[in-house]
mmCIF file of C-alpha atoms in Angstrom:
data_model
loop_
_atom_site.group_PDB
_atom_site.id
_atom_site.type_symbol
_atom_site.label_atom_id
_atom_site.label_comp_id
_atom_site.label_asym_id
_atom_site.label_seq_id
_atom_site.Cartn_x
_atom_site.Cartn_y
_atom_site.Cartn_z
ATOM 1 C CA MET B 629 -16.501 -0.966 -14.293
ATOM 2 C CA ILE B 630 -13.166 -2.729 -13.926
ATOM 3 C CA PRO B 631 -13.132 -5.308 -16.734
ATOM 4 C CA GLU B 632 -12.338 -8.963 -16.325
ATOM 5 C CA PRO B 633 -8.989 -9.973 -17.871
ATOM 6 C CA ASP B 634 -9.229 -11.228 -21.451
ATOM 7 C CA SER B 635 -6.613 -13.918 -20.950
ATOM 8 C CA ALA B 636 -5.405 -16.105 -18.118
ATOM 9 C CA PRO B 637 -2.189 -14.491 -16.881
ATOM 10 C CA VAL B 638 0.036 -16.053 -14.238
ATOM 11 C CA PHE B 639 -0.550 -14.623 -10.780
ATOM 12 C CA LEU B 640 1.427 -14.562 -7.587
ATOM 13 C CA SER B 641 0.172 -16.677 -4.714
ATOM 14 C CA SER B 642 -2.405 -15.083 -2.456
ATOM 15 C CA ALA B 643 0.192 -14.877 0.326
ATOM 16 C CA ALA B 644 2.662 -13.063 -1.952
ATOM 17 C CA LEU B 645 0.012 -10.620 -3.183
ATOM 18 C CA SER B 646 -1.091 -9.980 0.380
ATOM 19 C CA ALA B 647 2.492 -9.180 1.400
ATOM 20 C CA LYS B 648 2.903 -6.761 -1.499
ATOM 21 C CA ILE B 649 -0.366 -4.946 -0.776
ATOM 22 C CA ARG B 650 0.534 -4.640 2.888
ATOM 23 C CA GLY B 651 4.066 -3.546 2.004
ATOM 24 C CA CYS B 652 2.868 -0.866 -0.398
ATOM 25 C CA LEU B 653 0.476 0.733 2.070
ATOM 26 C CA LEU B 654 2.833 0.584 5.029
ATOM 27 C CA GLY B 655 5.802 1.716 2.932
ATOM 28 C CA GLY B 656 3.937 4.772 1.740
ATOM 29 C CA ALA B 657 2.863 5.531 5.306
ATOM 30 C CA LEU B 658 6.450 5.278 6.525
ATOM 31 C CA GLY B 659 7.514 7.730 3.826
ATOM 32 C CA ASP B 660 4.809 10.158 4.863
ATOM 33 C CA ALA B 661 5.616 9.832 8.561
ATOM 34 C CA ALA B 662 9.372 10.137 7.995
ATOM 35 C CA ALA B 663 8.959 13.377 6.071
ATOM 36 C CA ALA B 664 6.455 14.769 8.568
ATOM 37 C CA ALA B 665 8.458 13.920 11.700
ATOM 38 C CA SER B 666 9.947 16.989 13.312
ATOM 39 C CA GLY B 667 12.031 15.031 15.830
ATOM 40 C CA PRO B 668 14.890 12.565 15.362
ATOM 41 C CA ALA B 669 14.477 9.273 13.542
ATOM 42 C CA SER B 670 14.419 7.479 16.893
ATOM 43 C CA ALA B 671 11.301 9.308 18.071
ATOM 44 C CA SER B 672 8.967 7.030 20.019
ATOM 45 C CA SER B 673 5.949 7.827 17.843
ATOM 46 C CA THR B 674 5.417 8.918 14.253
ATOM 47 C CA SER B 675 2.177 9.561 12.426
ATOM 48 C CA ILE B 676 0.765 9.918 8.940
ATOM 49 C CA THR B 677 -0.647 13.126 7.480
ATOM 50 C CA ALA B 678 -3.640 13.882 5.288
ATOM 51 C CA ASP B 679 -1.656 12.543 2.313
ATOM 52 C CA THR B 680 -1.778 8.969 3.578
ATOM 53 C CA GLN B 681 -5.281 9.428 4.946
ATOM 54 C CA LEU B 682 -6.404 10.218 1.408
ATOM 55 C CA ALA B 683 -4.452 7.257 0.046
ATOM 56 C CA LEU B 684 -6.319 5.016 2.473
ATOM 57 C CA TYR B 685 -9.601 6.581 1.419
ATOM 58 C CA SER B 686 -8.600 5.930 -2.193
ATOM 59 C CA LEU B 687 -8.264 2.290 -1.210
ATOM 60 C CA ASP B 688 -11.638 2.334 0.527
ATOM 61 C CA GLY B 689 -13.400 3.974 -2.410
ATOM 62 C CA LEU B 690 -11.966 1.339 -4.692
ATOM 63 C CA LEU B 691 -12.974 -1.344 -2.200
ATOM 64 C CA GLU B 692 -16.563 -0.090 -2.161
ATOM 65 C CA ALA B 693 -16.787 -0.412 -5.945
ATOM 66 C CA ILE B 694 -15.334 -3.928 -5.727
ATOM 67 C CA GLU B 695 -17.809 -4.913 -3.020
ATOM 68 C CA TRP B 696 -20.679 -3.765 -5.216
ATOM 69 C CA ALA B 697 -19.226 -5.714 -8.138
ATOM 70 C CA ASN B 698 -18.862 -8.838 -5.996
ATOM 71 C CA GLN B 699 -22.599 -8.543 -5.282
ATOM 72 C CA GLY B 700 -23.350 -8.296 -9.001
ATOM 73 C CA VAL B 701 -24.105 -4.568 -8.887
ATOM 74 C CA GLY B 702 -22.327 -2.164 -11.208
ATOM 75 C CA ALA B 703 -20.658 0.875 -9.686
ATOM 76 C CA ASP B 704 -18.608 3.764 -11.036
ATOM 77 C CA GLU B 705 -15.162 3.431 -9.438
ATOM 78 C CA THR B 706 -14.340 7.124 -9.777
ATOM 79 C CA ALA B 707 -17.642 8.138 -8.198
ATOM 80 C CA CYS B 708 -16.972 5.788 -5.278
ATOM 81 C CA ILE B 709 -13.536 7.323 -4.836
ATOM 82 C CA TRP B 710 -14.975 10.846 -4.969
ATOM 83 C CA LEU B 711 -17.523 9.933 -2.312
ATOM 84 C CA ALA B 712 -14.707 8.459 -0.234
ATOM 85 C CA TYR B 713 -12.827 11.763 -0.399
ATOM 86 C CA LEU B 714 -15.953 13.594 0.715
ATOM 87 C CA ARG B 715 -16.262 11.185 3.644
ATOM 88 C CA TRP B 716 -12.637 11.916 4.541
ATOM 89 C CA MET B 717 -13.405 15.628 4.364
ATOM 90 C CA ARG B 718 -16.380 15.192 6.690
ATOM 91 C CA GLY B 719 -14.245 13.183 9.090
ATOM 92 C CA ARG B 720 -11.784 16.051 9.293
ATOM 93 C CA GLY B 721 -14.607 18.233 10.527
ATOM 94 C CA LEU B 722 -14.881 20.188 7.278
ATOM 95 C CA PRO B 723 -18.273 21.124 5.822
ATOM 96 C CA LEU B 724 -19.438 19.272 2.756
ATOM 97 C CA PRO B 725 -20.475 21.401 -0.244
ATOM 98 C CA GLU B 726 -24.154 22.281 -0.170
ATOM 99 C CA ASN B 727 -24.618 21.266 -3.803
ATOM 100 C CA GLY B 728 -22.819 17.946 -3.384
ATOM 101 C CA PRO B 729 -23.874 14.519 -2.114
ATOM 102 C CA SER B 730 -23.786 13.398 1.503
ATOM 103 C CA PRO B 731 -22.257 9.918 1.294
ATOM 104 C CA LEU B 732 -23.265 7.135 3.638
ATOM 105 C CA PRO B 733 -20.628 6.210 6.232
ATOM 106 C CA ARG B 734 -18.368 3.179 5.925
ATOM 107 C CA PRO B 735 -16.273 1.385 8.557
ATOM 108 C CA ILE B 736 -13.133 3.393 7.790
ATOM 109 C CA ASP B 737 -14.978 6.536 8.871
ATOM 110 C CA ALA B 738 -15.116 5.226 12.435
ATOM 111 C CA GLU B 739 -11.330 4.826 12.749
ATOM 112 C CA PRO B 740 -10.332 7.480 15.317
ATOM 113 C CA LEU B 741 -6.706 7.638 14.168
ATOM 114 C CA LEU B 742 -7.892 8.737 10.717
ATOM 115 C CA GLN B 743 -10.164 11.473 12.091
ATOM 116 C CA PRO B 744 -7.842 13.902 13.885
ATOM 117 C CA ALA B 745 -10.053 16.977 13.560
ATOM 118 C CA GLY B 746 -9.868 19.195 16.602
ATOM 119 C CA THR B 747 -6.810 17.432 18.006
ATOM 120 C CA GLU B 748 -3.990 17.953 15.541
ATOM 121 C CA GLY B 749 -5.027 20.966 13.520
ATOM 122 C CA ASP B 750 -5.358 21.280 9.769
ATOM 123 C CA ALA B 751 -1.820 22.253 8.758
ATOM 124 C CA ASP B 752 -1.491 19.081 6.673
ATOM 125 C CA LEU B 753 -4.530 19.811 4.486
ATOM 126 C CA ASP B 754 -3.762 20.624 0.865
ATOM 127 C CA PRO B 755 -5.661 23.761 -0.207
ATOM 128 C CA ASP B 756 -5.993 22.663 -3.827
ATOM 129 C CA VAL B 757 -7.563 19.355 -2.796
ATOM 130 C CA LEU B 758 -9.979 21.127 -0.461
ATOM 131 C CA GLN B 759 -10.853 23.700 -3.097
ATOM 132 C CA ALA B 760 -11.736 21.005 -5.616
ATOM 133 C CA LEU B 761 -13.743 18.904 -3.169
ATOM 134 C CA SER B 762 -15.581 21.991 -1.917
ATOM 135 C CA THR B 763 -17.031 22.732 -5.354
ATOM 136 C CA GLY B 764 -19.487 19.858 -5.074
ATOM 137 C CA GLU B 765 -18.511 18.861 -8.618
ATOM 138 C CA MET B 766 -16.973 15.539 -9.568
ATOM 139 C CA GLY B 767 -14.032 16.190 -11.844
ATOM 140 C CA THR B 768 -13.594 13.798 -14.750
ATOM 141 C CA ARG B 769 -10.868 12.991 -17.216
ATOM 142 C CA GLN B 770 -12.785 15.005 -19.805
ATOM 143 C CA ARG B 771 -13.555 17.888 -17.403
ATOM 144 C CA PRO B 772 -10.938 17.840 -14.634
ATOM 145 C CA LEU B 773 -10.753 20.373 -11.826
ATOM 146 C CA ASN B 774 -7.768 22.637 -11.068
ATOM 147 C CA THR B 775 -6.317 22.410 -14.561
ATOM 148 C CA GLY B 776 -3.416 24.701 -13.689
ATOM 149 C CA VAL B 777 -2.300 22.916 -10.525
ATOM 150 C CA ASN B 778 0.754 20.658 -10.729
ATOM 151 C CA THR B 779 1.333 19.782 -7.088
ATOM 152 C CA PRO B 780 1.959 16.177 -5.952
ATOM 153 C CA ALA B 781 -1.240 15.840 -3.886
ATOM 154 C CA ALA B 782 -2.852 13.499 -6.430
ATOM 155 C CA LEU B 783 0.393 11.547 -6.811
ATOM 156 C CA VAL B 784 0.723 10.625 -3.138
ATOM 157 C CA ARG B 785 -2.760 9.103 -2.897
ATOM 158 C CA SER B 786 -2.538 7.008 -6.084
ATOM 159 C CA ALA B 787 -0.546 3.902 -5.126
ATOM 160 C CA PRO B 788 -3.705 1.987 -4.057
ATOM 161 C CA PHE B 789 -4.998 1.999 -7.625
ATOM 162 C CA GLY B 790 -2.013 -0.128 -8.572
ATOM 163 C CA LEU B 791 -2.952 -2.780 -6.019
ATOM 164 C CA LEU B 792 -5.711 -4.249 -8.167
ATOM 165 C CA PRO B 793 -4.629 -7.748 -9.172
ATOM 166 C CA TYR B 794 -5.933 -9.566 -12.244
ATOM 167 C CA VAL B 795 -6.438 -6.451 -14.419
ATOM 168 C CA GLU B 796 -4.368 -4.918 -17.189
ATOM 169 C CA THR B 797 -1.960 -2.046 -16.558
ATOM 170 C CA GLU B 798 -3.878 0.079 -19.067
ATOM 171 C CA THR B 799 -6.965 -0.206 -16.851
ATOM 172 C CA VAL B 800 -4.977 0.880 -13.795
ATOM 173 C CA TYR B 801 -3.500 3.828 -15.687
ATOM 174 C CA LYS B 802 -6.911 5.124 -16.734
ATOM 175 C CA LEU B 803 -8.404 4.578 -13.277
ATOM 176 C CA ALA B 804 -5.615 6.611 -11.685
ATOM 177 C CA LEU B 805 -6.034 9.334 -14.314
ATOM 178 C CA ASP B 806 -9.724 9.572 -13.497
ATOM 179 C CA ALA B 807 -9.122 9.687 -9.749
ATOM 180 C CA ALA B 808 -6.450 12.364 -10.053
ATOM 181 C CA SER B 809 -8.836 14.446 -12.168
ATOM 182 C CA LEU B 810 -11.105 14.812 -9.144
ATOM 183 C CA THR B 811 -8.735 17.450 -7.772
ATOM 184 C CA HIS B 812 -5.869 17.961 -10.251
ATOM 185 C CA GLY B 813 -6.355 18.726 -13.928
ATOM 186 C CA HIS B 814 -2.783 19.594 -14.908
ATOM 187 C CA PRO B 815 -1.529 16.949 -17.380
ATOM 188 C CA SER B 816 1.699 16.302 -15.459
ATOM 189 C CA ALA B 817 -0.117 15.958 -12.147
ATOM 190 C CA ARG B 818 -2.631 13.491 -13.558
ATOM 191 C CA HIS B 819 -0.183 11.431 -15.590
ATOM 192 C CA SER B 820 2.435 11.313 -12.841
ATOM 193 C CA ALA B 821 -0.225 9.795 -10.585
ATOM 194 C CA ALA B 822 -1.152 7.298 -13.290
ATOM 195 C CA VAL B 823 2.478 6.324 -13.935
ATOM 196 C CA PHE B 824 3.061 5.813 -10.219
ATOM 197 C CA ALA B 825 0.001 3.573 -9.861
ATOM 198 C CA SER B 826 1.082 1.624 -12.943
ATOM 199 C CA MET B 827 4.553 1.055 -11.496
ATOM 200 C CA VAL B 828 2.999 -0.340 -8.334
ATOM 201 C CA HIS B 829 0.744 -2.566 -10.415
ATOM 202 C CA GLY B 830 3.645 -3.893 -12.445
ATOM 203 C CA LEU B 831 5.325 -5.037 -9.237
ATOM 204 C CA LEU B 832 2.421 -7.424 -8.548
ATOM 205 C CA ALA B 833 3.537 -9.671 -11.395
ATOM 206 C CA PRO B 834 5.597 -12.810 -10.632
ATOM 207 C CA GLY B 835 9.317 -12.065 -10.731
ATOM 208 C CA ALA B 836 8.738 -8.379 -11.494
ATOM 209 C CA LYS B 837 11.464 -5.878 -10.784
ATOM 210 C CA LEU B 838 11.081 -2.155 -10.385
ATOM 211 C CA ARG B 839 12.922 -1.478 -13.605
ATOM 212 C CA SER B 840 10.605 -3.672 -15.670
ATOM 213 C CA ALA B 841 7.488 -2.357 -13.917
ATOM 214 C CA ALA B 842 8.592 1.225 -14.522
ATOM 215 C CA THR B 843 9.360 0.514 -18.180
ATOM 216 C CA GLU B 844 5.847 -0.832 -18.703
ATOM 217 C CA ALA B 845 4.366 2.199 -16.932
ATOM 218 C CA LEU B 846 6.366 4.575 -19.124
ATOM 219 C CA ALA B 847 5.076 2.791 -22.201
ATOM 220 C CA GLN B 848 1.575 3.568 -20.963
ATOM 221 C CA ALA B 849 2.556 7.221 -20.508
ATOM 222 C CA ARG B 850 3.780 7.437 -24.087
ATOM 223 C CA ALA B 851 0.625 5.732 -25.347
ATOM 224 C CA ASN B 852 -1.422 8.300 -23.418
ATOM 225 C CA GLY B 853 0.305 11.305 -24.957
ATOM 226 C CA VAL B 854 2.942 12.384 -22.409
ATOM 227 C CA PRO B 855 6.298 11.354 -23.938
ATOM 228 C CA GLU B 856 8.175 14.173 -22.155
ATOM 229 C CA LEU B 857 7.256 12.735 -18.759
ATOM 230 C CA ALA B 858 8.245 9.267 -19.922
ATOM 231 C CA ASP B 859 11.598 10.501 -21.238
ATOM 232 C CA ARG B 860 12.452 12.225 -17.957
ATOM 233 C CA LEU B 861 11.669 9.134 -15.931
ATOM 234 C CA GLN B 862 13.506 6.923 -18.409
ATOM 235 C CA ALA B 863 16.635 8.986 -17.710
ATOM 236 C CA VAL B 864 16.178 8.169 -14.028
ATOM 237 C CA LEU B 865 16.072 4.465 -14.860
ATOM 238 C CA ASP B 866 19.066 4.666 -17.196
ATOM 239 C CA ASP B 867 21.162 6.649 -14.679
ATOM 240 C CA ASP B 868 23.868 7.108 -17.308
ATOM 241 C CA GLY B 869 26.760 9.169 -15.989
ATOM 242 C CA GLY B 870 24.649 10.913 -13.394
ATOM 243 C CA ALA B 871 21.829 11.684 -15.825
ATOM 244 C CA GLY B 872 19.408 9.841 -13.567
ATOM 245 C CA ALA B 873 20.228 11.959 -10.551
ATOM 246 C CA ALA B 874 19.991 15.114 -12.641
ATOM 247 C CA ALA B 875 16.606 14.085 -14.038
ATOM 248 C CA ALA B 876 15.377 13.422 -10.526
ATOM 249 C CA GLY B 877 16.367 16.868 -9.281
ATOM 250 C CA THR B 878 13.940 19.635 -8.446
ATOM 251 C CA SER B 879 13.661 23.175 -9.697
ATOM 252 C CA GLY B 880 13.767 24.397 -6.106
ATOM 253 C CA GLY B 881 11.085 24.698 -3.458
ATOM 254 C CA THR B 882 8.146 22.319 -3.346
ATOM 255 C CA PRO B 883 8.576 19.663 -6.037
ATOM 256 C CA THR B 884 6.100 19.324 -8.854
ATOM 257 C CA SER B 885 4.354 15.998 -9.298
ATOM 258 C CA GLU B 886 6.842 14.714 -11.887
ATOM 259 C CA GLU B 887 9.804 15.908 -9.809
ATOM 260 C CA ALA B 888 8.540 14.074 -6.736
ATOM 261 C CA LEU B 889 7.943 10.926 -8.787
ATOM 262 C CA ALA B 890 11.426 11.144 -10.304
ATOM 263 C CA ILE B 891 13.125 11.618 -6.925
ATOM 264 C CA GLY B 892 11.175 8.763 -5.365
ATOM 265 C CA LEU B 893 11.851 6.450 -8.288
ATOM 266 C CA HIS B 894 15.563 7.306 -8.248
ATOM 267 C CA ALA B 895 15.866 6.438 -4.549
ATOM 268 C CA ALA B 896 13.934 3.185 -4.920
ATOM 269 C CA GLN B 897 15.836 2.115 -8.020
ATOM 270 C CA ALA B 898 19.144 2.632 -6.224
ATOM 271 C CA VAL B 899 18.067 0.085 -3.602
ATOM 272 C CA GLU B 900 17.099 -2.472 -6.236
ATOM 273 C CA ASP B 901 20.351 -1.958 -8.133
ATOM 274 C CA ALA B 902 22.373 -2.414 -4.955
ATOM 275 C CA ALA B 903 20.410 -5.543 -4.017
ATOM 276 C CA ASP B 904 20.916 -7.019 -7.493
ATOM 277 C CA ALA B 905 24.640 -6.287 -7.357
ATOM 278 C CA ALA B 906 24.860 -8.053 -3.997
ATOM 279 C CA ALA B 907 22.877 -11.027 -5.338
ATOM 280 C CA GLY B 908 20.182 -10.455 -2.740
ATOM 281 C CA ASP B 909 22.552 -10.190 0.198
ATOM 282 C CA GLY B 910 22.478 -7.281 2.591
ATOM 283 C CA ASN B 911 19.855 -5.744 4.808
ATOM 284 C CA LEU B 912 16.971 -4.689 2.576
ATOM 285 C CA SER B 913 15.041 -3.377 5.549
ATOM 286 C CA ALA B 914 17.820 -0.964 6.499
ATOM 287 C CA ALA B 915 18.358 0.024 2.850
ATOM 288 C CA THR B 916 14.661 0.761 2.467
ATOM 289 C CA GLY B 917 14.620 2.946 5.571
ATOM 290 C CA ALA B 918 17.667 4.869 4.397
ATOM 291 C CA ALA B 919 16.195 5.353 0.908
ATOM 292 C CA ILE B 920 12.945 6.690 2.344
ATOM 293 C CA ARG B 921 14.828 9.198 4.476
ATOM 294 C CA ASP B 922 17.016 10.247 1.533
ATOM 295 C CA ALA B 923 13.936 10.798 -0.625
ATOM 296 C CA ALA B 924 12.291 12.805 2.153
ATOM 297 C CA THR B 925 15.350 15.043 2.346
ATOM 298 C CA ALA B 926 15.494 15.535 -1.431
ATOM 299 C CA GLY B 927 11.799 15.847 -2.237
ATOM 300 C CA GLY B 928 9.750 15.952 0.946
ATOM 301 C CA THR B 929 6.684 13.860 1.675
ATOM 302 C CA PRO B 930 5.676 13.069 -1.936
ATOM 303 C CA ALA B 931 9.078 11.645 -2.897
ATOM 304 C CA ALA B 932 9.322 9.648 0.339
ATOM 305 C CA VAL B 933 5.834 8.223 -0.214
ATOM 306 C CA VAL B 934 6.799 7.119 -3.731
ATOM 307 C CA THR B 935 9.996 5.464 -2.494
ATOM 308 C CA GLY B 936 8.310 3.699 0.413
ATOM 309 C CA SER B 937 5.374 2.504 -1.695
ATOM 310 C CA LEU B 938 7.576 1.138 -4.482
ATOM 311 C CA LEU B 939 10.049 -0.630 -2.197
ATOM 312 C CA GLY B 940 7.282 -1.939 0.049
ATOM 313 C CA THR B 941 5.579 -3.461 -2.989
ATOM 314 C CA ARG B 942 8.833 -4.718 -4.514
ATOM 315 C CA TYR B 943 10.184 -6.472 -1.450
ATOM 316 C CA GLY B 944 7.550 -6.391 1.279
ATOM 317 C CA THR B 945 10.438 -5.803 3.663
ATOM 318 C CA LEU B 946 10.251 -2.682 5.796
ATOM 319 C CA PRO B 947 12.237 -1.485 8.816
ATOM 320 C CA GLU B 948 10.504 -2.983 11.839
ATOM 321 C CA THR B 949 11.868 -0.319 14.167
ATOM 322 C CA ASP B 950 10.145 2.339 12.054
ATOM 323 C CA LEU B 951 6.934 0.329 11.827
ATOM 324 C CA GLU B 952 6.851 -0.014 15.598
ATOM 325 C CA THR B 953 6.726 3.760 15.974
ATOM 326 C CA LEU B 954 4.024 4.251 13.326
ATOM 327 C CA ARG B 955 0.887 5.091 15.265
ATOM 328 C CA GLU B 956 -1.517 4.066 12.497
ATOM 329 C CA ARG B 957 0.161 0.734 11.711
ATOM 330 C CA GLY B 958 -2.706 -1.373 13.064
ATOM 331 C CA VAL B 959 -5.339 0.572 11.140
ATOM 332 C CA ILE B 960 -3.386 0.281 7.904
ATOM 333 C CA GLU B 961 -2.846 -3.446 8.332
ATOM 334 C CA LYS B 962 -6.563 -3.926 8.996
ATOM 335 C CA LEU B 963 -7.506 -1.975 5.860
ATOM 336 C CA ALA B 964 -4.953 -3.944 3.846
ATOM 337 C CA SER B 965 -6.432 -7.231 5.080
ATOM 338 C CA GLY B 966 -9.934 -6.148 4.099
ATOM 339 C CA PHE B 967 -8.769 -5.181 0.632
ATOM 340 C CA VAL B 968 -6.948 -8.491 0.214
ATOM 341 C CA ALA B 969 -10.036 -10.422 1.264
ATOM 342 C CA ALA B 970 -12.122 -8.693 -1.408
ATOM 343 C CA THR B 971 -9.626 -8.742 -4.267
ATOM 344 C CA VAL B 972 -7.206 -11.653 -3.955
ATOM 345 C CA ALA B 973 -8.352 -15.114 -4.956
ATOM 346 C CA PRO B 974 -7.742 -17.674 -2.175
#
């Protein structure tokens, strides 16, 4: 279970936390939609892919565990998240494994925009995720599935784990590790997801900046035995003589999980640095939109999701013109409101 905090830390107001949670989810969705769009940026309609669908189901699995806890009933968060992924799989019209559970439906399962089976095809489905979920086995941190797979599919669904207020970053890191282990056992894939969630979580603190949130997340990575990942991302933060851009580069082709995280972090950090240099002046909404598109060009959907999620959490300011074209905006805002109601103290 998610533990209660040992001390009494200072929290943001409920309105500020609500804005950050909404901004994170919508920012990630904009990154996904921007990378997936085949037409021009001015297209009248954009849509999320399975990556954001799974991120929203991550949120719902976490919400189910919280709802049980609020009723005084203990629940395994990772098991709830696994069941949520199976519900997503069922909603896509895919058969559940015969040796696995058949989870009871929840309200998110009735959202038609999140159940596009038979209308939009399955080109956006990640084969490694499907392979893991089709085993009927729940991967764990001790016995993860797909130990040789280092794709960013676990990374792009992990931001919601950082949206838990009132808990320690170490708790968020371990929760994201466990959730990534359901489908991705490669150390870099799991720890990149955990670092990403921890960065998001750090941005919930009063006065937090991306640089400080990332530094805290990298400290968690080092404490959890992945100093090489932390060093690469630290170079992105330092950005000394172009070292940051070099560290954020890819080896060619589809980025690995750490490459996508580095590219997304680099793009988001550039916006924060520019905003700090301008003393808060300038159009953050336009800068965020440009950064998301740059990340999409450099690292595809995963990098754009990272950039959008981080900047949406950091500032809560997103390009309205892009939001207006996002087909699933209303669904995402409704899910965000439900999560806020269950997790944020009034």
